[in-house]
Amino acid sequence: MQRREGLAKLTGRERYVDDLPLEGALWGMTVRSPAPRGRVSAVRFRPDVNWSEIVVVDYRDVPTANEILLIERDQPVLAAGYVRHVHEAVLLVAHPSREMARRAARAVDVVVAPEPPALDFRAPPRPEQIQFGRDNVLKRLQIAKGDVEQALARAPVVVEGVYETGAQEHVYLETQGMIAWLENDVLVVKGSMQCPYYVLNALQHALGRDERRVRVIQTPTGGGFGGKEEYPSTIALHAALLALKAGRPVKMVYDRPEDMASTTKRHPSLVRHRTALTTDGRLLAQDIEVVLDGGAYVTLSPVVLSRGIIHAAGPYACDNVRIVGRAMFTNAVPFGAFRGFGAPQTLFALERHMDVIARALGLDPVELRRRNLLRDGQSTATGQVIRDGTDRIAVLERALALSGYREKQHSHAAFNAAQRSQRRGIGLATFYHGAGFTGGGEVHLNSRLQVAGLPDGRVEVLSANIEMGQGTLTVFTQIVADRLGLAPEEVVIGEPDTARVPNSGPTVASRTTMVVGRLIERAADDLRHRVGLDDRARGAAVKDAIMRWHREHRGEPLLGEAVYERPPGIAWDEERYQGDAYAAFAWAAYVAEVEVDLRTCTTRVIDFVAVQEVGKVINPTLARGQVQGGVVQGLGWALMEECKVENGAMINNQLTNYIIPTSDDVPPIRVAFVENPYPHGAQGAKGLGELPIDGPAPAILNAVAAATGADPRAIPLTAERLMEIVERTH
Amino acid sequence: MRVLLADRVPEALGLLAGDGAAIPVAGGTDLLVHWPVRIDAHDRTYVDLSRLEDLKPLRWSDRELVLGGLTTYWDVIQDERIGREFPLLVRAARQVGAIQIQARGTWAGNIVNASPAADGVPVLMAYDAVVVLESGRGREEVPLDHFYTGYKEMRRRADQLVVAIRIPRRPYSYQVFEKVGSRRAQAIAKVGLAVTRSDAGWRVVAASMAPTIRRCPMLERLLEQRVQVAHPGDLVPAITQDVSPIDDVRSTAEYRRRVMARVLYDDLRETCGWP
Ligand SMILES: Cc1cc2nc3c(=O)[nH]c(=O)nc-3n(C[C@H](O)[C@H](O)[C@H](O)COP(=O)(O)OP(=O)(O)OC[C@H]3O[C@@H](n4cnc5c(N)ncnc54)[C@H](O)[C@@H]3O)c2cc1C
């Protein structure tokens, strides 16, 4: 099936928020904090701008609550006399000319009386740096299974390791953007976002408007990767405040440097492992400590930490597991949602650690994993018994066969002996990713979705889930068309507009196809029932029945509906952090082959194999695209993407110096799927979107370790870092 | 923003002389970077060179290759004869940005932009290129290896245009260009090297290793004197005298020094008979 919005994107006709005409609009710009922490002692307006032409908004203009509604309410819409991170929004300005608005923003001096910032999440804070609770810990979580201390004390072998990952920028092609205006008394906010209802809730909360007086509409979104999960609430509030004060439409679109410097990034992490094993490599105990840098506000750190620790012990059977996690307050720009949501960090540590263990025990890394991979009937760290019928060892074997793993190990040995400065190596990672919200999250979301029958016999999906390049429009179309026996053209996907669509939950957490897709199937069934048909009715019968219904009920809406239902047999104990953390896991084995140039310590990934079990693959092209994109993004995170920070501010906030892979840096990526349909996902699908970013970094670093004999433990493994490590090794 | 258009070189020179602060624009691939946020740049006056047909073609004579003031990387890539006689020009051109930049970016723009990390300048310098400057007051020629006087400082007055780049034709017995970037394309050099050998002697030019791109006299002397080098580390004393790399947003001084030594050693090993 052709991608629904493909032609519009290919021909440049798709209209993103910045392309929308907006009569009489003002351009909004943000004045930001120059310092990581302190009291705002003065805000000065320099006279080189005619301030009578400029609309100015500060925290006093927030009508109801100066809070960005999220898990906590600690983050102000605009700083009220105190700043907690560099680039925190202090003031907003607007003018009909973008250039004048920019000049005005530059002509404001925010003077901050500095106080000692906490800038290193790894170091215990000094008393004068404490700004959250007693110890700057934003959130603590713990998982316990068995008796770790006893197992460690008795074990024949204990291997320890410390692993670190850096921040990562989303680099969505379309930067953050929002427009806002008043339509009579209704505030309309339109823009680039993943979660229209998050934005709606945030607007209602801060502006004191009930849902009839606010309306949020998603525009075609040029990439998100989590960066448009929670952040759009902020820019939406800013655009709305300016529009309300000016009484005119307002448009805010960040340019790249502003977007990179002031919006969220992936949480940096530090993970410690202490692992007890038998001499032949069976896991006896995993003792894991996870520390995340949360930044200056809570944002989503508690749930990122949650997913992080749940994935930290990996897809292995181990009777004794202890995982303690904490997210630290620092005066960094707040970290936020990013594809994988904590799991890539902890899985990097774990899968690198598995190779460190293998080396310590003189075992083959493949064998070590084969011995410990979960078999059906065994349980994860939270005690979730896995019984999905997937053969995880077969997934691994497939990856080994596709990559020619054994043959390459031999040919590399010969190559490395013959070459002066080139070294080749191969490495792997076996991992999993839980789909949908963690624990009871999906139950709390209580997602609702409708499928409408239109008078002309077509059907329309009414959902709050959005297209951001990943293929929602196409897959939703396929799901309805298949369910009702319709042609793709007979399916309409409604615009995500909170005035029209029910809250089917956020477009995050690899939940859209699996969870929301399943709601679509059930709502389609409900629609069929409402027009007097049973589940076998398809095609013309459905269309005719819909048209007949409309002739008999003129002017009335025909809506099939579904509300989330927890799959049977799933239970989660939030207090003890035990039970079924996810309704379903996707499983994977990735293999990377690298070539390292010892002169420059540059690492080039020369081959990549990605094998995964994701239930049923609904659209092979899109699924392959998700995997390839995840691998590229993972490669960047592993080898080159580095947020360089000085006194709490990113200094390489432009694409010249924030290095992401080009097409020439990307190896052939061979993707294979093992299918094992999941009974509670649409057509048997499980979540896929995030899985592919979990595996590349550890697989690539394991390959570098194999190639060079070095033992890298932190990413990004830039050439400069690898050179230091190689120098130390030799 | 004020843009002045000129159809002929004298007219352009007149505009530059008339408005002391006017800035020539060739491909614009340096001048327009981050344009929307560089508000101060919007208030300046620019002279668009794109219609100056006289500056476009490159010319060959018996003794030299002459690039025009508007010759692009793409023009050079397309010229088979340059590929044969001055292969480093083509090699460097192919590593500038990607095809869009290669098609717009000019050699003269690369010289006057004066980035210490430029790719065009080191190969030109290794071929003893001479910069031909012209203003209403006449012509002047400055050898490229004497052109830069400090970081982004050079022997060019604001009213002068680069109208040509002269490159003497000589047989080369050795020539290599190396660009070490942080990815395989669209990268700014962390270490750049151009090395040639002809009857005129060795030329070793380093980029991203000092405030300006520059020749390395100690290394050149070491090569002229056929000093035996057993190991990349043996090159470090000369490198330390020739260049002064720094830690910056792209790399570290230590990394740059080490890589320069290793790459030079590895490249020259066979030619120089080093172990
Ligand atoms: C995406 C991208 C990638 C890039 N990659 C590389 C790279 O890999 N390597 C590299 O070296 N550079 C790179 N650059 C920089 C740039 O493309 C080159 O420096 C190019 O040669 C500049 O030429 P131009 O004609 O575009 O110069 P312009 O931007 O037009 O001008 C640059 C400077 O030269 C002056 N000038 C131009 N022509 C003349 C003249 N005839 N006489 C006097 N002054 C003149 C201008 O006033 C200005 O100061 C890249 C740029 C971009 C945007």
Coordinates of C-alpha atoms in Angstrom, one line a residue, chain A residues 135-540:
Chain A
D135 CA 19.6 15.5 48.3
N136 CA 18.6 16.7 44.8
V137 CA 17.1 13.3 44.1
L138 CA 14.1 13.8 41.8
K139 CA 12.9 10.2 42.0
R140 CA 14.1 6.9 43.5
L141 CA 12.9 3.5 42.4
Q142 CA 13.9 0.0 43.2
I143 CA 13.4 -3.5 41.9
A144 CA 14.2 -6.5 44.1
K145 CA 14.1 -10.2 43.3
G146 CA 15.6 -13.0 45.4
D147 CA 18.6 -12.4 47.7
V148 CA 21.3 -10.5 45.9
E149 CA 23.7 -10.1 48.8
Q150 CA 23.8 -13.8 49.6
A151 CA 24.3 -14.8 46.0
L152 CA 27.1 -12.3 45.5
A153 CA 28.8 -13.5 48.7
R154 CA 28.7 -17.1 47.6
A155 CA 29.4 -16.8 43.9
P156 CA 32.6 -18.1 42.4
V157 CA 32.9 -15.1 40.1
V158 CA 31.9 -11.5 40.5
V159 CA 32.4 -9.0 37.6
E160 CA 31.9 -5.3 38.1
G161 CA 31.7 -2.5 35.6
V162 CA 30.7 1.2 35.3
Y163 CA 29.1 2.5 32.1
E164 CA 28.1 5.9 30.9
T165 CA 26.0 7.4 28.2
G166 CA 25.7 11.0 27.0
A167 CA 22.8 13.3 26.2
Q168 CA 21.4 13.1 22.7
E169 CA 19.6 15.6 20.6
H170 CA 16.5 14.5 18.7
V171 CA 17.4 16.3 15.4
Y172 CA 13.8 16.1 14.1
L173 CA 14.0 17.9 10.8
E174 CA 11.1 20.2 11.7
T175 CA 12.0 22.3 14.7
Q176 CA 9.4 23.1 17.4
G177 CA 6.7 25.3 16.2
M178 CA 3.2 26.5 17.2
I179 CA 0.6 29.0 16.2
A180 CA -2.2 30.3 18.4
W181 CA -5.2 32.6 17.9
L182 CA -8.6 33.3 19.3
E183 CA -11.7 32.2 17.5
N184 CA -14.5 34.1 19.3
D185 CA -13.8 32.9 22.8
V186 CA -12.1 29.7 21.8
L187 CA -8.3 29.6 22.0
V188 CA -7.0 27.6 19.1
V189 CA -3.5 26.2 19.2
K190 CA -2.0 24.4 16.3
G191 CA 1.4 22.9 15.7
S192 CA 4.0 20.2 15.7
M193 CA 3.4 17.7 18.5
Q194 CA 3.0 14.0 19.5
C195 CA 0.4 14.4 22.2
P196 CA -2.5 16.9 21.5
Y197 CA -4.2 16.1 24.8
Y198 CA -1.0 16.8 26.8
V199 CA -1.0 20.2 25.2
L200 CA -4.7 20.7 25.8
N201 CA -4.4 19.8 29.5
A202 CA -1.4 22.1 29.9
L203 CA -3.3 25.0 28.3
Q204 CA -6.4 24.4 30.4
H205 CA -4.4 24.2 33.6
A206 CA -2.3 27.3 33.2
L207 CA -4.8 29.5 31.4
G208 CA -7.9 28.4 33.4
R209 CA -10.0 27.5 30.4
D210 CA -12.3 24.6 30.2
E211 CA -12.1 22.3 27.3
R212 CA -14.9 24.1 25.3
R213 CA -12.7 27.2 25.2
V214 CA -9.4 25.6 24.1
R215 CA -8.8 23.5 21.0
V216 CA -5.5 21.9 20.0
I217 CA -4.8 20.7 16.5
Q218 CA -1.7 18.7 15.4
T219 CA -0.1 19.8 12.1
P220 CA 1.9 17.4 9.9
T221 CA 4.9 16.8 12.1
G222 CA 8.4 16.5 10.7
G223 CA 9.8 14.1 13.2
G224 CA 9.5 13.8 17.0
F225 CA 11.4 10.9 18.5
G226 CA 10.0 11.9 21.9
G227 CA 11.2 15.5 21.5
K228 CA 7.6 16.5 20.8
E229 CA 6.1 14.5 23.6
E230 CA 6.1 17.0 26.5
Y231 CA 8.0 20.0 25.1
P232 CA 5.2 21.3 22.8
S233 CA 3.2 22.2 25.9
T234 CA 5.8 24.9 26.7
I235 CA 5.9 26.5 23.3
A236 CA 2.1 26.2 23.0
L237 CA 1.6 28.0 26.2
H238 CA 4.1 30.7 25.1
A239 CA 2.3 31.2 21.8
A240 CA -1.1 31.2 23.5
L241 CA 0.0 33.8 26.1
L242 CA 1.3 36.2 23.4
A243 CA -1.9 35.7 21.3
L244 CA -4.1 36.4 24.3
K245 CA -2.3 39.5 25.3
A246 CA -1.9 40.8 21.7
G247 CA -5.4 39.9 20.7
R248 CA -3.9 38.7 17.4
P249 CA -2.6 35.4 16.0
V250 CA 0.9 34.5 17.1
K251 CA 3.4 32.2 15.5
M252 CA 6.5 30.8 17.2
V253 CA 8.9 28.6 15.3
Y254 CA 12.3 27.9 16.8
D255 CA 15.4 28.1 14.6
R256 CA 17.8 25.3 14.9
P257 CA 20.3 26.8 17.4
E258 CA 17.5 27.8 19.7
D259 CA 15.8 24.5 19.4
M260 CA 19.0 22.6 20.1
A261 CA 20.0 24.7 23.0
S262 CA 16.8 25.1 24.9
T263 CA 14.7 21.9 24.4
T264 CA 14.9 18.5 25.9
K265 CA 17.5 15.8 25.2
R266 CA 18.0 12.1 26.1
H267 CA 18.9 11.7 29.8
P268 CA 22.7 11.1 30.4
S269 CA 23.3 8.1 32.5
L270 CA 25.7 6.3 34.7
V271 CA 25.1 2.6 35.4
R272 CA 27.1 0.3 37.8
H273 CA 26.9 -3.4 37.4
R274 CA 28.0 -6.1 39.9
T275 CA 27.3 -9.5 38.6
A276 CA 27.7 -12.9 40.2
L277 CA 28.2 -15.9 37.9
T278 CA 29.1 -19.5 37.8
T279 CA 32.5 -20.2 36.2
D280 CA 30.7 -21.4 33.1
G281 CA 28.8 -18.1 32.8
R282 CA 25.4 -18.6 34.3
L283 CA 23.9 -15.5 36.0
L284 CA 23.5 -15.9 39.7
A285 CA 22.9 -12.3 40.7
Q286 CA 22.7 -8.9 39.1
D287 CA 23.2 -5.9 41.3
I288 CA 22.6 -2.7 39.3
E289 CA 22.6 0.9 40.1
V290 CA 21.2 3.4 37.6
V291 CA 21.7 7.2 37.9
L292 CA 20.1 9.6 35.4
D293 CA 20.6 13.3 34.9
G294 CA 17.1 14.7 35.2
G295 CA 18.0 18.4 34.7
A296 CA 16.3 21.3 36.3
Y297 CA 12.7 20.2 36.4
V298 CA 11.0 16.8 37.0
T299 CA 9.4 16.6 33.5
L300 CA 9.2 12.9 32.6
S301 CA 12.3 11.8 34.5
P302 CA 10.4 9.5 37.0
V303 CA 8.9 7.4 34.1
V304 CA 12.1 7.4 32.1
L305 CA 13.8 6.1 35.2
S306 CA 11.1 3.5 35.6
R307 CA 11.5 2.1 32.0
G308 CA 15.2 2.4 32.4
I309 CA 15.5 0.2 35.5
I310 CA 12.9 -2.3 34.3
H311 CA 15.1 -2.9 31.2
A312 CA 18.3 -2.8 33.1
A313 CA 18.7 -6.6 33.8
G314 CA 18.0 -7.4 30.2
P315 CA 16.3 -10.4 28.6
Y316 CA 18.1 -12.9 30.8
A317 CA 17.0 -15.4 33.5
C318 CA 18.5 -14.5 36.9
D319 CA 17.0 -15.5 40.3
N320 CA 18.6 -12.7 42.3
V321 CA 18.3 -9.1 41.0
R322 CA 18.5 -5.8 42.7
I323 CA 18.2 -2.6 40.6
V324 CA 18.2 0.8 42.3
G325 CA 17.6 3.9 40.3
R326 CA 17.6 7.6 40.9
A327 CA 17.1 10.6 38.7
M328 CA 19.1 13.6 39.9
F329 CA 18.2 17.2 39.9
T330 CA 20.8 19.4 38.2
N331 CA 20.8 22.9 36.7
A332 CA 20.9 21.5 33.2
V333 CA 18.3 22.2 30.6
P334 CA 15.7 19.5 31.6
F335 CA 16.1 16.1 29.9
G336 CA 13.0 14.5 28.5
A337 CA 11.4 11.8 26.4
F338 CA 13.6 10.3 23.7
R339 CA 12.9 7.1 21.7
G340 CA 13.6 4.3 24.1
F341 CA 12.9 6.3 27.2
G342 CA 15.7 5.1 29.5
A343 CA 16.0 1.7 28.1
P344 CA 18.7 2.4 25.6
Q345 CA 20.9 3.7 28.5
T346 CA 20.5 0.7 30.7
L347 CA 20.6 -1.8 27.8
F348 CA 23.9 -0.2 26.6
A349 CA 25.4 -0.7 30.1
L350 CA 24.1 -4.3 30.3
E351 CA 25.1 -5.5 26.9
R352 CA 28.5 -3.9 27.1
H353 CA 28.8 -5.5 30.5
M354 CA 27.9 -8.9 29.1
D355 CA 31.0 -8.7 26.8
V356 CA 33.1 -7.5 29.7
I357 CA 32.0 -10.6 31.6
A358 CA 32.7 -12.8 28.6
R359 CA 36.2 -11.5 28.4
A360 CA 36.7 -11.9 32.2
L361 CA 35.6 -15.5 32.1
G362 CA 37.3 -16.3 28.8
L363 CA 33.9 -17.2 27.3
D364 CA 32.5 -16.5 23.9
P365 CA 30.0 -13.6 24.1
V366 CA 27.5 -15.6 22.0
E367 CA 27.7 -18.5 24.4
L368 CA 27.3 -16.3 27.4
R369 CA 24.1 -14.9 26.0
R370 CA 22.8 -18.2 24.8
R371 CA 23.2 -19.7 28.3
N372 CA 21.2 -16.9 30.0
L373 CA 18.5 -15.8 27.5
L374 CA 15.0 -16.2 29.0
R375 CA 13.2 -19.4 28.1
D376 CA 9.4 -19.4 28.2
G377 CA 8.3 -20.0 31.8
Q378 CA 11.2 -18.0 33.3
S379 CA 10.8 -14.5 34.7
T380 CA 12.2 -11.0 34.3
A381 CA 13.6 -8.8 37.1
T382 CA 10.1 -7.7 38.0
G383 CA 9.0 -11.3 38.2
Q384 CA 7.0 -11.1 35.0
V385 CA 6.8 -14.7 33.7
I386 CA 7.5 -14.7 30.0
R387 CA 5.3 -17.2 28.1
D388 CA 4.8 -15.7 24.7
G389 CA 6.2 -18.6 22.7
T390 CA 9.0 -16.6 21.1
D391 CA 12.2 -18.6 20.7
R392 CA 14.7 -16.0 21.7
I393 CA 17.7 -18.2 21.0
A394 CA 16.4 -18.7 17.4
V395 CA 16.3 -14.9 17.1
L396 CA 20.0 -14.8 18.1
E397 CA 20.9 -17.7 15.8
R398 CA 19.2 -15.9 12.9
A399 CA 21.3 -12.8 13.5
L400 CA 24.5 -14.8 13.7
A401 CA 23.7 -16.6 10.5
L402 CA 22.7 -13.5 8.6
S403 CA 25.8 -11.6 9.6
G404 CA 28.1 -14.5 9.0
Y405 CA 29.3 -14.0 12.6
R406 CA 31.6 -17.0 12.9
E407 CA 33.2 -16.7 9.5
K408 CA 33.8 -13.0 10.1
Q409 CA 35.5 -13.7 13.4
H410 CA 38.0 -15.8 11.5
S411 CA 38.5 -13.5 8.5
H412 CA 39.0 -10.6 10.9
A413 CA 41.8 -12.4 12.7
A414 CA 43.6 -12.8 9.4
F415 CA 42.8 -9.2 8.3
N416 CA 44.1 -7.7 11.6
A417 CA 47.3 -9.7 11.4
A418 CA 48.0 -8.5 7.9
Q419 CA 47.1 -4.8 8.3
R420 CA 49.3 -2.1 9.8
S421 CA 46.6 0.2 11.0
Q422 CA 43.2 -1.1 10.2
R423 CA 41.4 -3.4 12.6
R424 CA 38.1 -5.2 12.2
G425 CA 35.8 -6.7 14.7
I426 CA 32.2 -7.9 15.2
G427 CA 30.0 -7.5 18.2
L428 CA 26.4 -8.2 19.2
A429 CA 23.7 -7.3 21.6
T430 CA 20.6 -9.3 22.6
F431 CA 17.8 -7.2 24.1
Y432 CA 14.1 -6.5 24.5
H433 CA 11.7 -3.6 24.6
G434 CA 8.4 -3.4 26.5
A435 CA 5.6 -2.0 24.4
G436 CA 3.0 0.5 25.6
F437 CA 3.0 2.4 28.9
T438 CA 4.7 0.8 31.9
G439 CA 2.8 -1.1 34.5
G440 CA -0.7 0.2 35.0
G441 CA 0.0 3.1 32.7
E442 CA -2.3 2.0 29.9
V443 CA -5.1 1.4 32.4
H444 CA -4.7 5.0 33.7
L445 CA -4.7 6.4 30.2
N446 CA -8.0 4.8 29.6
S447 CA -7.7 5.5 25.9
R448 CA -10.8 6.0 23.9
L449 CA -11.2 5.9 20.1
Q450 CA -13.9 6.2 17.5
V451 CA -14.5 5.0 14.0
A452 CA -17.2 7.0 12.3
G453 CA -19.3 5.8 9.4
L454 CA -19.7 8.7 6.9
P455 CA -22.9 9.3 4.9
D456 CA -21.1 8.3 1.7
G457 CA -20.2 5.0 3.1
R458 CA -16.5 5.8 3.9
V459 CA -15.2 5.4 7.4
E460 CA -13.1 7.8 9.4
V461 CA -10.8 7.1 12.3
L462 CA -11.1 9.6 15.1
S463 CA -8.0 9.4 17.2
A464 CA -5.5 11.7 18.9
N465 CA -2.6 9.7 17.6
I466 CA -0.4 11.4 15.1
E467 CA 1.8 11.0 12.1
M468 CA 5.3 12.2 12.6
G469 CA 7.0 10.3 9.8
Q470 CA 6.7 6.9 11.4
G471 CA 3.6 5.9 9.3
T472 CA 0.6 6.2 11.6
L473 CA -1.7 7.4 8.8
T474 CA -0.8 4.4 6.6
V475 CA -0.9 1.7 9.2
F476 CA -4.2 3.0 10.6
T477 CA -5.7 3.0 7.1
Q478 CA -4.5 -0.6 6.6
I479 CA -5.9 -1.7 9.9
V480 CA -9.4 -0.3 9.2
A481 CA -9.4 -1.4 5.6
D482 CA -8.4 -4.9 6.5
R483 CA -10.9 -5.1 9.3
L484 CA -13.9 -3.9 7.3
G485 CA -12.9 -5.1 3.8
L486 CA -12.6 -1.6 2.4
A487 CA -10.2 -0.1 -0.1
P488 CA -7.6 2.3 1.4
E489 CA -9.3 5.2 -0.3
E490 CA -12.5 4.4 1.6
V491 CA -10.7 5.2 4.8
V492 CA -10.2 8.7 6.1
I493 CA -7.9 9.4 9.0
G494 CA -9.4 12.4 10.8
E495 CA -7.2 15.4 11.7
P496 CA -6.0 15.2 15.3
D497 CA -8.2 18.0 16.6
T498 CA -9.2 17.8 20.3
A499 CA -12.5 19.4 19.4
R500 CA -13.3 16.3 17.2
V501 CA -11.2 13.3 18.3
P502 CA -11.4 11.5 21.6
N503 CA -8.3 11.0 23.8
S504 CA -6.8 7.8 22.4
G505 CA -3.6 8.7 24.4
P506 CA -0.2 10.0 23.4
T507 CA 1.8 8.9 20.4
V508 CA 4.7 7.5 22.4
A509 CA 6.0 4.3 24.0
S510 CA 5.7 2.1 20.9
R511 CA 2.0 2.0 21.6
T512 CA 0.3 3.4 18.5
T513 CA 0.1 0.3 16.3
M514 CA -0.2 -2.3 19.1
V515 CA -2.5 -0.6 21.5
V516 CA -4.3 2.1 19.5
G517 CA -4.4 -0.1 16.4
R518 CA -6.3 -2.7 18.5
L519 CA -8.7 0.0 19.6
I520 CA -9.3 0.8 15.9
E521 CA -10.2 -2.9 15.3
R522 CA -12.6 -2.9 18.2
A523 CA -14.2 0.4 17.3
A524 CA -14.6 -0.8 13.7
D525 CA -16.3 -3.9 15.0
D526 CA -18.6 -1.7 17.1
L527 CA -19.4 0.4 14.1
R528 CA -20.4 -2.8 12.2
H529 CA -22.7 -3.8 15.1
R530 CA -24.3 -0.4 15.2
V531 CA -25.5 -0.7 11.6
G532 CA -26.8 -4.2 12.4
L533 CA -24.0 -6.3 10.9
D534 CA -21.9 -9.0 12.5
D535 CA -18.1 -9.3 12.4
R536 CA -18.1 -11.3 9.2
A537 CA -19.6 -8.4 7.2
R538 CA -17.1 -6.8 4.8
G539 CA -16.7 -4.4 1.9
A540 CA -19.9 -3.4 0.1

